[in-house]
Amino acid sequence: MDIKSTSQSAVIRPEDENLGVGANIAYGFQHVLTMYGGIIAVPLIVGQAAGLTPAEIGLLIAASLFIGGLATLLQTIGVPFFGCQLPLVQGVSFASVATVVAIVTTGGGLPSVFGAVIAASALGFLITPIFSQIIKFFPPLVTGTVITTIGLTLMPVAARWAMGGNSKLPTFGSMTNIGLAGFTLAMVLLLSKLGNAAISRLSILLAMVIGTFAAWALGLVDFSGVTTGSIFAFPTPFHFGMPTFEIAAIISMFIVVLVILVETSADILAVGDIIETDIDSKRLGNGLRADMIASMVAPIFGSFTQSAFAQNVGLVAVTGVKSRFVVAYAGIILVVLGLMPIMGRVIATVPTAVLGGAGIVLFGTVAASGIRTLAQVSYTNNMNLIIVATSIGFGMLPIAAPAFYDQFPDWFATIFHSGISSAAIMAIALNLLFNHLKVGNSDQQSVFVAGTEDRSVHPTVLMDLTDGDYFSEGKLFDVDHKEVPVVVVEKQSAH
């Protein structure tokens, strides 16, 4: 009986561990706090661009929380053909913001946006089998590059959060905000070092709670707005009108969907690598289909395209909590927040600077996880070093210079304005070019290759050495510590 139990436990996937209701709620709440600022940012930006009232923007936010929770449950729990059963939090994709705002401001309005999202997501759903078959083109060389880039591209987000979030406010970048972020970061590190295993895993959540109360003591948090507004509200289907379908808007949104498919593929592979579980084409396809079906349903309730949240991949890495049931509870919490606006208002009191302090650890951990994956790659006598260098550099371009692609065609800018997509596309393309299509590769491909070769010594040099010889400060000594003169052979010039 014991042997059978041991055999069964040996095949349990890391993500299938169930920590119990209490731990699931605590760790799940930590996930919600981590991504809350990101999930409400899109409806806030779109609502303002569409000229909606604060109450209507609140409906967009509630719908985004509600759909994000349902999408998270589908992705983590899974049903046949849908859901990769990994600890991935789903929410409104920030990749769609520019396109959505463009559609809204050019006269299409929200109905045109919702119609474009439904149609483009349906097209994305149809092509998911293609994306699910590219798993063999994602070796550690590619996944490590993408994971590293995910972490690096998120660092500007952490910096803006630490500065206060809203650049239009006079307090943006103030020492008060940065000091609060620094205090939260210090709490994360202190709790990680001094706490027991449970406290260490909850260090992000506890640090944000401590940081929020510290901000309240300084008069930087106002809880009075928590009781303003309704306690319970169900998102009304088609509240903003029936969707309309315009070809131009659908094409623009389909480009966004392609970007989301690339990013979600990268996130699925990244979290699989972090928790050390196998990801095959079937799981990848199930995850992408869940993404697309959630994106098709989202506009019915007033939300937009859905995708995995990279910052929560970082939380999985930094806490070591691999259970998908933890994230499923985060999905339940998101659904409750979508149905109970008062709970959303409670979480909204967490200062952005506090999120910034936690984000430095979270996003840095993602980059570090990518570096760890890249350490598995061989760089001897191949072009892998230049593949990594070029891909990460390419992914950093829109981060270092956000206006870099402003003069490019809209479809091109939409794809490559995402550093994650840029790095993923470049890494896949270069890996195919140099490691799969080897025709034309020379033995000495690049100066970068020379830098990765192992050192070698000519046999004639070894013949002149005896036991005990050693080098020190550029000089050769024998076993008795006497310097051995080096004969310099002058080359004869050819006549």
Coordinates of N, CA and C in Angstrom, one line a residue, residues 41-146:
A41 N -6.0 49.3 -15.2 CA -5.4 50.3 -16.0 C -6.1 50.5 -17.4
V42 N -6.3 49.3 -18.1 CA -6.9 49.3 -19.4 C -8.3 49.9 -19.4
P43 N -9.3 49.5 -18.6 CA -10.6 50.1 -18.7 C -10.5 51.6 -18.2
L44 N -9.6 52.0 -17.4 CA -9.5 53.4 -17.0 C -9.1 54.2 -18.2
I45 N -8.0 53.7 -18.9 CA -7.5 54.5 -20.1 C -8.6 54.5 -21.2
V46 N -9.2 53.4 -21.5 CA -10.2 53.3 -22.5 C -11.4 54.1 -22.2
G47 N -11.9 54.0 -20.9 CA -13.1 54.8 -20.5 C -12.9 56.3 -20.6
Q48 N -11.7 56.8 -20.2 CA -11.4 58.2 -20.4 C -11.3 58.6 -21.8
A49 N -10.7 57.8 -22.7 CA -10.7 58.1 -24.1 C -12.0 58.1 -24.7
A50 N -13.0 57.3 -24.2 CA -14.3 57.2 -24.8 C -15.2 58.3 -24.2
G51 N -14.7 59.1 -23.2 CA -15.5 60.1 -22.6 C -16.6 59.6 -21.7
L52 N -16.4 58.5 -21.1 CA -17.4 57.9 -20.2 C -17.4 58.6 -18.8
T53 N -18.5 58.5 -18.1 CA -18.6 59.1 -16.8 C -17.9 58.2 -15.8
P54 N -17.5 58.7 -14.6 CA -16.9 57.8 -13.6 C -17.7 56.5 -13.3
A55 N -19.0 56.6 -13.3 CA -19.8 55.5 -13.0 C -19.7 54.4 -14.1
E56 N -19.7 54.9 -15.4 CA -19.5 54.0 -16.5 C -18.2 53.4 -16.6
I57 N -17.1 54.1 -16.2 CA -15.8 53.6 -16.2 C -15.7 52.5 -15.1
G58 N -16.5 52.7 -14.0 CA -16.6 51.7 -13.0 C -17.2 50.4 -13.5
L59 N -18.1 50.5 -14.4 CA -18.7 49.3 -15.0 C -17.7 48.6 -15.8
L60 N -16.9 49.3 -16.6 CA -15.8 48.7 -17.4 C -14.8 47.9 -16.5
I61 N -14.5 48.6 -15.4 CA -13.5 48.0 -14.4 C -14.1 46.7 -13.8
A62 N -15.4 46.8 -13.4 CA -16.1 45.6 -12.8 C -16.1 44.5 -13.8
A63 N -16.4 44.8 -15.1 CA -16.5 43.8 -16.1 C -15.1 43.1 -16.4
S64 N -14.1 43.9 -16.3 CA -12.7 43.4 -16.5 C -12.3 42.5 -15.4
L65 N -12.7 42.8 -14.2 CA -12.4 41.9 -13.0 C -13.2 40.6 -13.1
F66 N -14.4 40.7 -13.5 CA -15.3 39.6 -13.6 C -14.8 38.6 -14.6
I67 N -14.6 39.1 -15.8 CA -14.1 38.3 -16.9 C -12.7 37.7 -16.7
G68 N -11.9 38.6 -16.1 CA -10.5 38.1 -15.8 C -10.5 36.9 -14.8
G69 N -11.5 37.0 -13.8 CA -11.6 35.9 -12.9 C -12.1 34.6 -13.6
L70 N -13.1 34.7 -14.4 CA -13.6 33.6 -15.1 C -12.5 33.0 -16.1
A71 N -11.8 33.8 -16.7 CA -10.7 33.4 -17.6 C -9.6 32.7 -16.9
T72 N -9.3 33.2 -15.7 CA -8.3 32.6 -14.8 C -8.7 31.2 -14.4
L73 N -10.0 31.1 -14.0 CA -10.5 29.7 -13.6 C -10.5 28.8 -14.7
L74 N -10.8 29.2 -15.9 CA -10.8 28.3 -17.1 C -9.3 27.9 -17.4
Q75 N -8.4 28.8 -17.3 CA -7.0 28.5 -17.6 C -6.4 27.6 -16.5
T76 N -6.7 27.8 -15.3 CA -6.1 27.0 -14.2 C -6.7 25.6 -14.0
I77 N -8.1 25.6 -13.9 CA -8.8 24.4 -13.7 C -8.9 23.6 -15.0
G78 N -9.3 24.2 -16.0 CA -9.3 23.6 -17.3 C -10.5 22.7 -17.6
V79 N -11.0 22.6 -18.8 CA -12.0 21.7 -19.3 C -11.4 21.1 -20.5
P80 N -12.0 20.0 -21.1 CA -11.4 19.4 -22.3 C -11.2 20.5 -23.4
F81 N -10.0 20.5 -23.9 CA -9.6 21.4 -25.0 C -9.4 22.9 -24.6
F82 N -9.7 23.2 -23.3 CA -9.5 24.6 -22.9 C -8.8 24.7 -21.5
G83 N -7.7 25.5 -21.5 CA -7.0 25.6 -20.2 C -5.8 24.8 -20.1
C84 N -4.6 25.5 -19.8 CA -3.3 24.7 -19.8 C -3.1 24.2 -18.4
Q85 N -4.0 24.4 -17.4 CA -3.8 23.9 -16.0 C -2.5 24.3 -15.4
L86 N -2.1 25.6 -15.5 CA -0.9 26.1 -15.0 C -1.3 27.3 -14.1
P87 N -0.4 27.7 -13.2 CA -0.7 28.9 -12.3 C -0.5 30.2 -13.1
L88 N -1.4 30.5 -14.0 CA -1.4 31.7 -14.8 C -2.6 32.6 -14.5
V89 N -2.4 33.8 -14.2 CA -3.5 34.7 -13.9 C -3.9 35.4 -15.3
Q90 N -5.2 35.4 -15.6 CA -5.6 36.1 -16.8 C -6.2 37.4 -16.5
G91 N -6.1 38.3 -17.5 CA -6.7 39.6 -17.4 C -6.7 40.4 -18.7
V92 N -7.2 41.6 -18.7 CA -7.2 42.4 -19.9 C -5.8 42.7 -20.4
S93 N -5.6 42.4 -21.6 CA -4.2 42.6 -22.2 C -3.9 44.1 -22.5
F94 N -2.8 44.5 -22.0 CA -2.4 45.9 -22.2 C -1.9 46.1 -23.7
A95 N -1.7 45.0 -24.4 CA -1.2 45.1 -25.8 C -2.3 45.7 -26.7
S96 N -3.5 45.7 -26.2 CA -4.6 46.1 -27.0 C -5.0 47.6 -26.8
V97 N -4.4 48.2 -25.8 CA -4.8 49.6 -25.4 C -4.7 50.6 -26.6
A98 N -3.5 50.6 -27.3 CA -3.3 51.6 -28.4 C -4.4 51.4 -29.5
T99 N -4.6 50.2 -29.8 CA -5.6 49.9 -30.9 C -7.0 50.2 -30.5
V100 N -7.3 49.9 -29.3 CA -8.7 50.1 -28.8 C -9.0 51.7 -28.7
V101 N -8.0 52.4 -28.2 CA -8.1 53.9 -28.1 C -8.3 54.5 -29.5
A102 N -7.5 53.9 -30.5 CA -7.5 54.4 -31.9 C -8.9 54.2 -32.5
I103 N -9.5 53.0 -32.2 CA -10.8 52.7 -32.7 C -11.9 53.6 -32.1
V104 N -11.7 53.8 -30.8 CA -12.7 54.6 -30.1 C -12.7 56.1 -30.5
T105 N -11.5 56.6 -30.7 CA -11.3 58.0 -31.0 C -11.5 58.4 -32.5
T106 N -11.6 57.3 -33.4 CA -11.8 57.6 -34.8 C -13.2 57.5 -35.2
G107 N -14.1 57.4 -34.2 CA -15.5 57.5 -34.5 C -16.3 56.1 -34.4
G108 N -15.5 55.0 -34.2 CA -16.2 53.7 -34.1 C -16.9 53.5 -32.7
G109 N -16.3 54.1 -31.7 CA -16.9 54.0 -30.4 C -16.7 52.6 -29.8
L110 N -17.2 52.4 -28.6 CA -17.1 51.1 -27.9 C -17.7 49.9 -28.6
P111 N -18.9 50.1 -29.3 CA -19.5 49.0 -30.0 C -18.6 48.5 -31.1
S112 N -17.9 49.3 -31.8 CA -16.9 48.9 -32.8 C -15.8 48.1 -32.2
V113 N -15.3 48.6 -31.0 CA -14.2 47.9 -30.3 C -14.6 46.5 -29.9
F114 N -15.8 46.4 -29.3 CA -16.3 45.1 -28.9 C -16.5 44.1 -30.1
G115 N -17.0 44.7 -31.2 CA -17.2 43.8 -32.4 C -15.8 43.4 -32.9
A116 N -14.8 44.3 -32.9 CA -13.5 43.9 -33.4 C -12.8 42.9 -32.5
V117 N -13.0 43.0 -31.2 CA -12.4 42.0 -30.3 C -13.1 40.6 -30.5
I118 N -14.4 40.6 -30.7 CA -15.1 39.3 -30.9 C -14.6 38.6 -32.2
A119 N -14.6 39.4 -33.3 CA -14.2 38.8 -34.6 C -12.7 38.4 -34.6
A120 N -11.8 39.3 -34.1 CA -10.4 39.0 -34.2 C -10.1 37.8 -33.3
S121 N -10.7 37.7 -32.1 CA -10.5 36.6 -31.2 C -11.0 35.3 -31.8
A122 N -12.1 35.4 -32.6 CA -12.5 34.2 -33.3 C -11.5 33.7 -34.3
L123 N -10.9 34.6 -35.1 CA -9.9 34.3 -36.0 C -8.7 33.7 -35.3
G124 N -8.3 34.3 -34.1 CA -7.2 33.8 -33.3 C -7.5 32.4 -32.8
F125 N -8.7 32.1 -32.5 CA -9.1 30.8 -32.0 C -8.9 29.8 -33.1
L126 N -9.2 30.2 -34.4 CA -9.0 29.2 -35.5 C -7.6 28.9 -35.8
I127 N -6.6 29.8 -35.5 CA -5.2 29.6 -35.8 C -4.4 29.1 -34.6
T128 N -5.1 28.8 -33.5 CA -4.3 28.3 -32.4 C -3.6 27.0 -32.6
P129 N -4.2 26.1 -33.5 CA -3.4 24.8 -33.8 C -2.0 25.1 -34.4
I130 N -1.9 26.2 -35.1 CA -0.6 26.5 -35.7 C 0.4 26.9 -34.6
F131 N -0.1 27.8 -33.7 CA 0.8 28.2 -32.6 C 1.2 27.0 -31.7
S132 N 0.2 26.1 -31.5 CA 0.5 25.0 -30.5 C 1.5 24.0 -31.1
Q133 N 1.8 24.1 -32.4 CA 2.8 23.2 -33.0 C 4.2 23.7 -33.0
I134 N 4.4 25.0 -32.5 CA 5.7 25.5 -32.6 C 6.5 25.3 -31.3
I135 N 6.1 24.4 -30.5 CA 6.7 24.1 -29.2 C 8.2 23.7 -29.5
K136 N 8.5 23.0 -30.6 CA 9.8 22.5 -30.8 C 10.8 23.6 -31.2
F137 N 10.2 24.8 -31.5 CA 11.1 26.0 -31.8 C 11.3 26.9 -30.6
F138 N 10.9 26.3 -29.4 CA 11.1 27.1 -28.1 C 12.1 26.3 -27.2
P139 N 13.3 26.1 -27.6 CA 14.3 25.5 -26.7 C 14.7 26.5 -25.6
P140 N 15.5 26.1 -24.6 CA 15.9 27.0 -23.5 C 16.5 28.3 -24.1
L141 N 17.2 28.2 -25.2 CA 17.8 29.4 -25.8 C 16.7 30.4 -26.1
V142 N 15.5 30.0 -26.6 CA 14.5 31.0 -26.9 C 13.7 31.3 -25.6
T143 N 13.3 30.3 -24.9 CA 12.5 30.6 -23.7 C 13.2 31.4 -22.7
G144 N 14.5 31.1 -22.5 CA 15.3 31.9 -21.5 C 15.4 33.4 -22.0
T145 N 15.6 33.6 -23.3 CA 15.7 34.9 -23.8 C 14.3 35.7 -23.6
V146 N 13.2 35.0 -23.8 CA 11.9 35.6 -23.7 C 11.6 35.9 -22.2

